[in-house]
Amino acid sequence: MRRKLIVGNWKMHGSQQQVRQLLQDMESKAGELSEDVEIGVCPTYVHIADLVAARSSDRIMLGAQNVHAEPEGAFTGEVSAPMLADYGLHFVIVGHSERREIFGESDQLISEKFIAVQKSKMVPILCVGETLLQREAGETEEVVLRQLDVVIDAAGIEAFADSVLAYEPVWAIGTGKTASPEQAQQVHKVLREHLAKQSPDIAGAVRILYGGSVKSANSDELFAQADIDGGLVGGASLQAEEFISICKSAD
Ligand code: 13P
């Protein structure tokens, strides 16, 4: 039985005061949820240390939105996995489509980041997803499996025992357009079946989150799908009440 997991990706939002308040509000509402659902949020790098110090429990796990693949060195402006692990972070998002598209990250670089996160004993949340053009060209499965295969080839199937996958169709991110529960389920099933070819056990245990305009109005239906194990939530995770409502759909 896979425990549901809901992760908020705060992206580049919030002042120090706002993110403190947001986490505090989420913590006070998290008591309404059972332990059956795991929850986490990923603030910007600059807010991590402050939130680690300010939080009142680890009920809401903390993660990062990105990482550099090397453990240290002359990489001006970058942050390494050991530095993040030092703050007790639970997970790190790798391969988000905004990193792939805006910052030009390659499948190869993403696989190196995935490995770096695991080396530092944190859990990578590996994002895959197709653009609208790719979906319209009927290439969705080919694209997400290619993105997944590069990481399987580099890290090995066993690495997926300690990782989370997220299917985020690029056309659904920040657009208000959600994949229908059936569309999302279809891709989640393809991803799981693909992993199962190499390890049925790992495929059965790995959590696959859906991301792309998740909100409380659509989360019930999405999380009811057999292969959707929770959500990676952008905009709707910036409001405590809305985020906790989404978490309740998974409870
Ligand atoms: P939205 O929920 O704002 O569409 O963002 C999804 C996302 O990119 C989460 O990583």
PDB file of C-alpha atoms and ligand atoms in Angstrom:
ATOM      1  CA  MET A   1       0.000   0.000   0.000  1.00  0.00           C
ATOM      2  CA  ARG A   2       1.491   3.292  -1.088  1.00  0.00           C
ATOM      3  CA  ARG A   3       1.067   6.215   1.283  1.00  0.00           C
ATOM      4  CA  LYS A   4      -0.234   9.315  -0.430  1.00  0.00           C
ATOM      5  CA  LEU A   5       2.186  12.239  -0.645  1.00  0.00           C
ATOM      6  CA  ILE A   6       1.359  15.861  -1.361  1.00  0.00           C
ATOM      7  CA  VAL A   7       4.218  18.285  -1.981  1.00  0.00           C
ATOM      8  CA  GLY A   8       3.917  22.029  -2.420  1.00  0.00           C
ATOM      9  CA  ASN A   9       6.377  23.624  -4.831  1.00  0.00           C
ATOM     10  CA  TRP A  10       6.510  27.256  -3.802  1.00  0.00           C
ATOM     11  CA  LYS A  11       8.695  28.183  -6.779  1.00  0.00           C
ATOM     12  CA  MET A  12      10.113  31.738  -6.587  1.00  0.00           C
ATOM     13  CA  HIS A  13       7.449  33.168  -4.318  1.00  0.00           C
ATOM     14  CA  GLY A  14       7.188  34.832  -0.941  1.00  0.00           C
ATOM     15  CA  SER A  15       9.036  37.156   1.408  1.00  0.00           C
ATOM     16  CA  GLN A  16      10.670  35.766   4.538  1.00  0.00           C
ATOM     17  CA  GLN A  17       7.670  36.907   6.579  1.00  0.00           C
ATOM     18  CA  GLN A  18       5.151  35.437   4.118  1.00  0.00           C
ATOM     19  CA  VAL A  19       6.719  31.998   3.926  1.00  0.00           C
ATOM     20  CA  ARG A  20       7.095  31.806   7.701  1.00  0.00           C
ATOM     21  CA  GLN A  21       3.412  32.614   8.066  1.00  0.00           C
ATOM     22  CA  LEU A  22       2.449  30.152   5.349  1.00  0.00           C
ATOM     23  CA  LEU A  23       4.291  27.281   6.998  1.00  0.00           C
ATOM     24  CA  GLN A  24       2.885  28.193  10.400  1.00  0.00           C
ATOM     25  CA  ASP A  25      -0.660  28.263   9.012  1.00  0.00           C
ATOM     26  CA  MET A  26      -0.142  24.918   7.321  1.00  0.00           C
ATOM     27  CA  GLU A  27       1.256  23.413  10.505  1.00  0.00           C
ATOM     28  CA  SER A  28      -1.732  24.520  12.523  1.00  0.00           C
ATOM     29  CA  LYS A  29      -4.148  23.042   9.964  1.00  0.00           C
ATOM     30  CA  ALA A  30      -2.165  19.841   9.418  1.00  0.00           C
ATOM     31  CA  GLY A  31      -3.676  18.482  12.635  1.00  0.00           C
ATOM     32  CA  GLU A  32      -6.894  17.982  10.638  1.00  0.00           C
ATOM     33  CA  LEU A  33      -5.142  15.304   8.579  1.00  0.00           C
ATOM     34  CA  SER A  34      -4.468  11.702   9.522  1.00  0.00           C
ATOM     35  CA  GLU A  35      -0.972  10.244   9.439  1.00  0.00           C
ATOM     36  CA  ASP A  36      -1.988   8.338   6.307  1.00  0.00           C
ATOM     37  CA  VAL A  37      -1.010  11.279   4.170  1.00  0.00           C
ATOM     38  CA  GLU A  38       2.529  12.608   3.986  1.00  0.00           C
ATOM     39  CA  ILE A  39       2.993  16.283   3.227  1.00  0.00           C
ATOM     40  CA  GLY A  40       5.876  18.537   2.347  1.00  0.00           C
ATOM     41  CA  VAL A  41       6.780  21.906   0.882  1.00  0.00           C
ATOM     42  CA  CYS A  42       9.736  23.157  -1.138  1.00  0.00           C
ATOM     43  CA  PRO A  43      10.619  26.807  -0.454  1.00  0.00           C
ATOM     44  CA  THR A  44      13.399  28.721  -2.223  1.00  0.00           C
ATOM     45  CA  TYR A  45      16.976  28.025  -1.100  1.00  0.00           C
ATOM     46  CA  VAL A  46      17.168  31.319   0.735  1.00  0.00           C
ATOM     47  CA  HIS A  47      14.176  30.504   2.940  1.00  0.00           C
ATOM     48  CA  ILE A  48      15.186  26.971   3.890  1.00  0.00           C
ATOM     49  CA  ALA A  49      17.360  27.664   6.924  1.00  0.00           C
ATOM     50  CA  ASP A  50      14.836  30.051   8.391  1.00  0.00           C
ATOM     51  CA  LEU A  51      11.948  27.620   7.998  1.00  0.00           C
ATOM     52  CA  VAL A  52      13.955  24.738   9.438  1.00  0.00           C
ATOM     53  CA  ALA A  53      14.551  26.895  12.517  1.00  0.00           C
ATOM     54  CA  ALA A  54      11.006  28.270  12.710  1.00  0.00           C
ATOM     55  CA  ARG A  55       8.969  25.122  12.209  1.00  0.00           C
ATOM     56  CA  SER A  56       7.355  23.495  15.179  1.00  0.00           C
ATOM     57  CA  SER A  57       7.497  19.861  14.046  1.00  0.00           C
ATOM     58  CA  ASP A  58       8.519  17.748  11.094  1.00  0.00           C
ATOM     59  CA  ARG A  59       4.936  16.866  10.193  1.00  0.00           C
ATOM     60  CA  ILE A  60       5.417  18.997   7.103  1.00  0.00           C
ATOM     61  CA  MET A  61       8.623  17.810   5.473  1.00  0.00           C
ATOM     62  CA  LEU A  62      10.868  20.306   3.768  1.00  0.00           C
ATOM     63  CA  GLY A  63      12.541  19.975   0.407  1.00  0.00           C
ATOM     64  CA  ALA A  64      14.431  22.006  -2.175  1.00  0.00           C
ATOM     65  CA  GLN A  65      13.429  22.893  -5.718  1.00  0.00           C
ATOM     66  CA  ASN A  66      16.815  22.296  -7.315  1.00  0.00           C
ATOM     67  CA  VAL A  67      20.402  21.286  -6.586  1.00  0.00           C
ATOM     68  CA  HIS A  68      23.802  21.253  -8.272  1.00  0.00           C
ATOM     69  CA  ALA A  69      25.169  17.861  -9.285  1.00  0.00           C
ATOM     70  CA  GLU A  70      28.618  18.364  -7.727  1.00  0.00           C
ATOM     71  CA  PRO A  71      29.156  18.143  -3.948  1.00  0.00           C
ATOM     72  CA  GLU A  72      31.320  21.302  -3.809  1.00  0.00           C
ATOM     73  CA  GLY A  73      33.531  23.502  -5.911  1.00  0.00           C
ATOM     74  CA  ALA A  74      33.848  26.703  -7.879  1.00  0.00           C
ATOM     75  CA  PHE A  75      30.252  26.955  -9.063  1.00  0.00           C
ATOM     76  CA  THR A  76      29.227  30.512  -8.294  1.00  0.00           C
ATOM     77  CA  GLY A  77      25.613  30.814  -7.221  1.00  0.00           C
ATOM     78  CA  GLU A  78      24.956  27.102  -6.863  1.00  0.00           C
ATOM     79  CA  VAL A  79      23.970  24.922  -3.883  1.00  0.00           C
ATOM     80  CA  SER A  80      25.039  21.298  -3.389  1.00  0.00           C
ATOM     81  CA  ALA A  81      23.206  18.253  -2.086  1.00  0.00           C
ATOM     82  CA  PRO A  82      25.399  17.920   1.051  1.00  0.00           C
ATOM     83  CA  MET A  83      24.559  21.545   1.905  1.00  0.00           C
ATOM     84  CA  LEU A  84      20.852  20.821   1.628  1.00  0.00           C
ATOM     85  CA  ALA A  85      21.155  17.569   3.554  1.00  0.00           C
ATOM     86  CA  ASP A  86      22.838  19.528   6.339  1.00  0.00           C
ATOM     87  CA  TYR A  87      19.501  21.214   6.982  1.00  0.00           C
ATOM     88  CA  GLY A  88      17.705  17.913   7.333  1.00  0.00           C
ATOM     89  CA  LEU A  89      15.762  18.296   4.103  1.00  0.00           C
ATOM     90  CA  HIS A  90      13.732  15.310   3.090  1.00  0.00           C
ATOM     91  CA  PHE A  91      13.600  15.688  -0.680  1.00  0.00           C
ATOM     92  CA  VAL A  92      14.761  17.640  -3.702  1.00  0.00           C
ATOM     93  CA  ILE A  93      12.829  18.224  -6.926  1.00  0.00           C
ATOM     94  CA  VAL A  94      14.897  17.377 -10.002  1.00  0.00           C
ATOM     95  CA  GLY A  95      13.997  17.812 -13.651  1.00  0.00           C
ATOM     96  CA  HIS A  96      11.115  20.209 -13.173  1.00  0.00           C
ATOM     97  CA  SER A  97       9.975  21.375 -16.617  1.00  0.00           C
ATOM     98  CA  GLU A  98      10.833  24.972 -15.691  1.00  0.00           C
ATOM     99  CA  ARG A  99      14.433  23.820 -15.121  1.00  0.00           C
ATOM    100  CA  ARG A 100      14.404  21.832 -18.348  1.00  0.00           C
ATOM    101  CA  GLU A 101      12.856  24.561 -20.483  1.00  0.00           C
ATOM    102  CA  ILE A 102      13.928  27.891 -18.993  1.00  0.00           C
ATOM    103  CA  PHE A 103      17.347  26.834 -17.750  1.00  0.00           C
ATOM    104  CA  GLY A 104      18.130  24.316 -20.471  1.00  0.00           C
ATOM    105  CA  GLU A 105      18.758  21.331 -18.203  1.00  0.00           C
ATOM    106  CA  SER A 106      19.375  18.134 -20.149  1.00  0.00           C
ATOM    107  CA  ASP A 107      18.179  14.638 -19.295  1.00  0.00           C
ATOM    108  CA  GLN A 108      21.818  13.796 -18.587  1.00  0.00           C
ATOM    109  CA  LEU A 109      22.297  16.650 -16.103  1.00  0.00           C
ATOM    110  CA  ILE A 110      19.036  15.758 -14.395  1.00  0.00           C
ATOM    111  CA  SER A 111      20.211  12.173 -13.918  1.00  0.00           C
ATOM    112  CA  GLU A 112      23.413  13.493 -12.311  1.00  0.00           C
ATOM    113  CA  LYS A 113      21.366  15.640  -9.935  1.00  0.00           C
ATOM    114  CA  PHE A 114      19.131  12.659  -9.112  1.00  0.00           C
ATOM    115  CA  ILE A 115      22.195  10.617  -8.147  1.00  0.00           C
ATOM    116  CA  ALA A 116      23.675  13.505  -6.133  1.00  0.00           C
ATOM    117  CA  VAL A 117      20.471  13.837  -4.092  1.00  0.00           C
ATOM    118  CA  GLN A 118      20.462  10.142  -3.229  1.00  0.00           C
ATOM    119  CA  LYS A 119      24.151  10.190  -2.332  1.00  0.00           C
ATOM    120  CA  SER A 120      23.256  12.755   0.307  1.00  0.00           C
ATOM    121  CA  LYS A 121      20.475  10.499   1.625  1.00  0.00           C
ATOM    122  CA  MET A 122      17.623  12.654   0.428  1.00  0.00           C
ATOM    123  CA  VAL A 123      14.758  11.603  -1.828  1.00  0.00           C
ATOM    124  CA  PRO A 124      14.698  12.935  -5.390  1.00  0.00           C
ATOM    125  CA  ILE A 125      11.329  13.877  -6.839  1.00  0.00           C
ATOM    126  CA  LEU A 126      11.955  13.286 -10.533  1.00  0.00           C
ATOM    127  CA  CYS A 127       9.611  15.256 -12.806  1.00  0.00           C
ATOM    128  CA  VAL A 128       8.724  14.135 -16.291  1.00  0.00           C
ATOM    129  CA  GLY A 129       6.177  15.552 -18.713  1.00  0.00           C
ATOM    130  CA  GLU A 130       5.395  16.449 -22.288  1.00  0.00           C
ATOM    131  CA  THR A 131       4.711  19.797 -23.941  1.00  0.00           C
ATOM    132  CA  LEU A 132       1.434  20.552 -25.691  1.00  0.00           C
ATOM    133  CA  LEU A 133       3.076  20.086 -29.102  1.00  0.00           C
ATOM    134  CA  GLN A 134       4.391  16.692 -28.061  1.00  0.00           C
ATOM    135  CA  ARG A 135       0.969  15.638 -26.758  1.00  0.00           C
ATOM    136  CA  GLU A 136      -0.715  16.776 -29.938  1.00  0.00           C
ATOM    137  CA  ALA A 137       1.844  14.848 -31.967  1.00  0.00           C
ATOM    138  CA  GLY A 138       1.002  11.704 -29.986  1.00  0.00           C
ATOM    139  CA  GLU A 139       4.463  11.613 -28.389  1.00  0.00           C
ATOM    140  CA  THR A 140       3.493  11.775 -24.709  1.00  0.00           C
ATOM    141  CA  GLU A 141       4.524   8.246 -23.759  1.00  0.00           C
ATOM    142  CA  GLU A 142       7.711   8.331 -25.789  1.00  0.00           C
ATOM    143  CA  VAL A 143       8.763  11.618 -24.146  1.00  0.00           C
ATOM    144  CA  VAL A 144       8.102  10.651 -20.535  1.00  0.00           C
ATOM    145  CA  LEU A 145       9.678   7.218 -20.949  1.00  0.00           C
ATOM    146  CA  ARG A 146      12.779   8.746 -22.529  1.00  0.00           C
ATOM    147  CA  GLN A 147      13.057  11.172 -19.593  1.00  0.00           C
ATOM    148  CA  LEU A 148      12.664   8.258 -17.185  1.00  0.00           C
ATOM    149  CA  ASP A 149      15.011   5.890 -19.025  1.00  0.00           C
ATOM    150  CA  VAL A 150      17.944   8.287 -18.936  1.00  0.00           C
ATOM    151  CA  VAL A 151      17.729   8.264 -15.134  1.00  0.00           C
ATOM    152  CA  ILE A 152      17.184   4.496 -14.899  1.00  0.00           C
ATOM    153  CA  ASP A 153      20.248   3.947 -17.108  1.00  0.00           C
ATOM    154  CA  ALA A 154      22.398   6.282 -15.019  1.00  0.00           C
ATOM    155  CA  ALA A 155      21.180   5.426 -11.515  1.00  0.00           C
ATOM    156  CA  GLY A 156      19.875   1.863 -11.884  1.00  0.00           C
ATOM    157  CA  ILE A 157      16.380   0.590 -11.217  1.00  0.00           C
ATOM    158  CA  GLU A 158      17.194  -0.008  -7.532  1.00  0.00           C
ATOM    159  CA  ALA A 159      17.533   3.750  -7.070  1.00  0.00           C
ATOM    160  CA  PHE A 160      13.790   4.075  -7.614  1.00  0.00           C
ATOM    161  CA  ALA A 161      13.121   2.302  -4.332  1.00  0.00           C
ATOM    162  CA  ASP A 162      14.053   5.603  -2.662  1.00  0.00           C
ATOM    163  CA  SER A 163      12.643   8.109  -5.049  1.00  0.00           C
ATOM    164  CA  VAL A 164       9.395   9.730  -6.065  1.00  0.00           C
ATOM    165  CA  LEU A 165       8.235  10.329  -9.631  1.00  0.00           C
ATOM    166  CA  ALA A 166       6.063  13.229 -10.704  1.00  0.00           C
ATOM    167  CA  TYR A 167       4.158  13.415 -13.955  1.00  0.00           C
ATOM    168  CA  GLU A 168       3.719  17.070 -14.830  1.00  0.00           C
ATOM    169  CA  PRO A 169       2.370  17.764 -18.297  1.00  0.00           C
ATOM    170  CA  VAL A 170       3.979  21.074 -19.256  1.00  0.00           C
ATOM    171  CA  TRP A 171       0.740  22.360 -20.795  1.00  0.00           C
ATOM    172  CA  ALA A 172      -1.032  21.964 -17.451  1.00  0.00           C
ATOM    173  CA  ILE A 173       1.499  23.846 -15.307  1.00  0.00           C
ATOM    174  CA  GLY A 174       0.306  27.237 -14.152  1.00  0.00           C
ATOM    175  CA  THR A 175      -2.265  27.355 -16.930  1.00  0.00           C
ATOM    176  CA  GLY A 176      -5.384  26.367 -15.032  1.00  0.00           C
ATOM    177  CA  LYS A 177      -5.701  23.454 -17.502  1.00  0.00           C
ATOM    178  CA  THR A 178      -5.527  20.166 -15.636  1.00  0.00           C
ATOM    179  CA  ALA A 179      -5.038  16.829 -17.294  1.00  0.00           C
ATOM    180  CA  SER A 180      -8.273  14.907 -16.896  1.00  0.00           C
ATOM    181  CA  PRO A 181      -8.052  12.157 -14.281  1.00  0.00           C
ATOM    182  CA  GLU A 182      -8.162   9.620 -17.130  1.00  0.00           C
ATOM    183  CA  GLN A 183      -5.380  11.331 -19.089  1.00  0.00           C
ATOM    184  CA  ALA A 184      -3.197  11.511 -16.008  1.00  0.00           C
ATOM    185  CA  GLN A 185      -3.953   7.937 -14.952  1.00  0.00           C
ATOM    186  CA  GLN A 186      -3.020   6.668 -18.406  1.00  0.00           C
ATOM    187  CA  VAL A 187       0.460   8.204 -18.208  1.00  0.00           C
ATOM    188  CA  HIS A 188       0.980   7.144 -14.585  1.00  0.00           C
ATOM    189  CA  LYS A 189       0.099   3.585 -15.564  1.00  0.00           C
ATOM    190  CA  VAL A 190       2.556   3.647 -18.454  1.00  0.00           C
ATOM    191  CA  LEU A 191       5.313   4.893 -16.142  1.00  0.00           C
ATOM    192  CA  ARG A 192       4.601   2.210 -13.540  1.00  0.00           C
ATOM    193  CA  GLU A 193       4.399  -0.568 -16.120  1.00  0.00           C
ATOM    194  CA  HIS A 194       7.687   0.571 -17.562  1.00  0.00           C
ATOM    195  CA  LEU A 195       9.395   0.333 -14.169  1.00  0.00           C
ATOM    196  CA  ALA A 196       7.731  -3.036 -13.600  1.00  0.00           C
ATOM    197  CA  LYS A 197       9.550  -4.508 -16.591  1.00  0.00           C
ATOM    198  CA  GLN A 198      12.729  -4.182 -14.541  1.00  0.00           C
ATOM    199  CA  SER A 199      11.340  -4.594 -11.041  1.00  0.00           C
ATOM    200  CA  PRO A 200       7.705  -5.318 -10.218  1.00  0.00           C
ATOM    201  CA  ASP A 201       8.405  -4.703  -6.522  1.00  0.00           C
ATOM    202  CA  ILE A 202       9.892  -1.280  -7.031  1.00  0.00           C
ATOM    203  CA  ALA A 203       7.197  -0.333  -9.541  1.00  0.00           C
ATOM    204  CA  GLY A 204       4.520  -1.346  -7.061  1.00  0.00           C
ATOM    205  CA  ALA A 205       6.043   0.726  -4.277  1.00  0.00           C
ATOM    206  CA  VAL A 206       7.166   3.914  -6.025  1.00  0.00           C
ATOM    207  CA  ARG A 207       4.928   6.909  -5.619  1.00  0.00           C
ATOM    208  CA  ILE A 208       3.944   8.766  -8.764  1.00  0.00           C
ATOM    209  CA  LEU A 209       2.583  12.257  -8.116  1.00  0.00           C
ATOM    210  CA  TYR A 210       0.535  14.282 -10.553  1.00  0.00           C
ATOM    211  CA  GLY A 211       1.344  17.975 -11.030  1.00  0.00           C
ATOM    212  CA  GLY A 212      -0.283  20.665 -13.142  1.00  0.00           C
ATOM    213  CA  SER A 213      -3.002  23.001 -11.880  1.00  0.00           C
ATOM    214  CA  VAL A 214      -3.976  20.748  -8.976  1.00  0.00           C
ATOM    215  CA  LYS A 215      -6.527  22.444  -6.727  1.00  0.00           C
ATOM    216  CA  SER A 216      -9.100  21.324  -4.189  1.00  0.00           C
ATOM    217  CA  ALA A 217     -11.749  21.391  -6.923  1.00  0.00           C
ATOM    218  CA  ASN A 218     -10.020  18.614  -8.886  1.00  0.00           C
ATOM    219  CA  SER A 219      -7.854  16.784  -6.351  1.00  0.00           C
ATOM    220  CA  ASP A 220     -10.533  14.275  -5.215  1.00  0.00           C
ATOM    221  CA  GLU A 221     -10.921  12.859  -8.694  1.00  0.00           C
ATOM    222  CA  LEU A 222      -7.222  12.892  -9.489  1.00  0.00           C
ATOM    223  CA  PHE A 223      -6.146  11.157  -6.291  1.00  0.00           C
ATOM    224  CA  ALA A 224      -8.863   8.508  -6.703  1.00  0.00           C
ATOM    225  CA  GLN A 225      -7.029   7.109  -9.747  1.00  0.00           C
ATOM    226  CA  ALA A 226      -5.281   3.798  -9.205  1.00  0.00           C
ATOM    227  CA  ASP A 227      -1.772   4.985 -10.101  1.00  0.00           C
ATOM    228  CA  ILE A 228      -1.910   8.557  -8.806  1.00  0.00           C
ATOM    229  CA  ASP A 229      -0.288   8.621  -5.386  1.00  0.00           C
ATOM    230  CA  GLY A 230      -0.618  12.296  -4.610  1.00  0.00           C
ATOM    231  CA  GLY A 231       0.279  15.647  -6.059  1.00  0.00           C
ATOM    232  CA  LEU A 232       3.026  18.154  -6.733  1.00  0.00           C
ATOM    233  CA  VAL A 233       1.219  21.430  -6.267  1.00  0.00           C
ATOM    234  CA  GLY A 234       2.381  24.862  -7.443  1.00  0.00           C
ATOM    235  CA  GLY A 235       0.098  27.877  -7.192  1.00  0.00           C
ATOM    236  CA  ALA A 236      -2.460  26.271  -4.893  1.00  0.00           C
ATOM    237  CA  SER A 237       0.258  25.479  -2.331  1.00  0.00           C
ATOM    238  CA  LEU A 238       0.720  29.190  -1.643  1.00  0.00           C
ATOM    239  CA  GLN A 239      -2.515  29.289   0.367  1.00  0.00           C
ATOM    240  CA  ALA A 240      -2.537  27.211   3.536  1.00  0.00           C
ATOM    241  CA  GLU A 241      -6.234  26.457   3.564  1.00  0.00           C
ATOM    242  CA  GLU A 242      -6.367  25.448  -0.080  1.00  0.00           C
ATOM    243  CA  PHE A 243      -3.255  23.279   0.265  1.00  0.00           C
ATOM    244  CA  ILE A 244      -4.616  21.462   3.295  1.00  0.00           C
ATOM    245  CA  SER A 245      -7.929  20.928   1.459  1.00  0.00           C
ATOM    246  CA  ILE A 246      -5.959  19.262  -1.336  1.00  0.00           C
ATOM    247  CA  CYS A 247      -4.188  17.098   1.249  1.00  0.00           C
ATOM    248  CA  LYS A 248      -7.579  16.080   2.623  1.00  0.00           C
ATOM    249  CA  SER A 249      -8.471  14.628  -0.783  1.00  0.00           C
ATOM    250  CA  ALA A 250      -5.608  12.190  -0.299  1.00  0.00           C
ATOM    251  CA  ASP A 251      -6.549  11.321   3.285  1.00  0.00           C
TER     252      ASP A 251
HETATM  253  P1  13P B   1       0.755  24.662 -10.764  1.00  0.00           P
HETATM  254  O1  13P B   1       0.095  23.816  -9.705  1.00  0.00           O
HETATM  255  O2  13P B   1       0.848  26.096 -10.412  1.00  0.00           O
HETATM  256  O3  13P B   1       0.173  24.390 -12.117  1.00  0.00           O
HETATM  257  O4  13P B   1       2.284  24.153 -10.840  1.00  0.00           O
HETATM  258  C1  13P B   1       2.559  22.811 -10.915  1.00  0.00           C
HETATM  259  C2  13P B   1       4.003  22.589 -10.717  1.00  0.00           C
HETATM  260  O5  13P B   1       4.813  22.988 -11.545  1.00  0.00           O
HETATM  261  C3  13P B   1       4.442  21.917  -9.495  1.00  0.00           C
HETATM  262  O6  13P B   1       5.783  21.589  -9.546  1.00  0.00           O
END
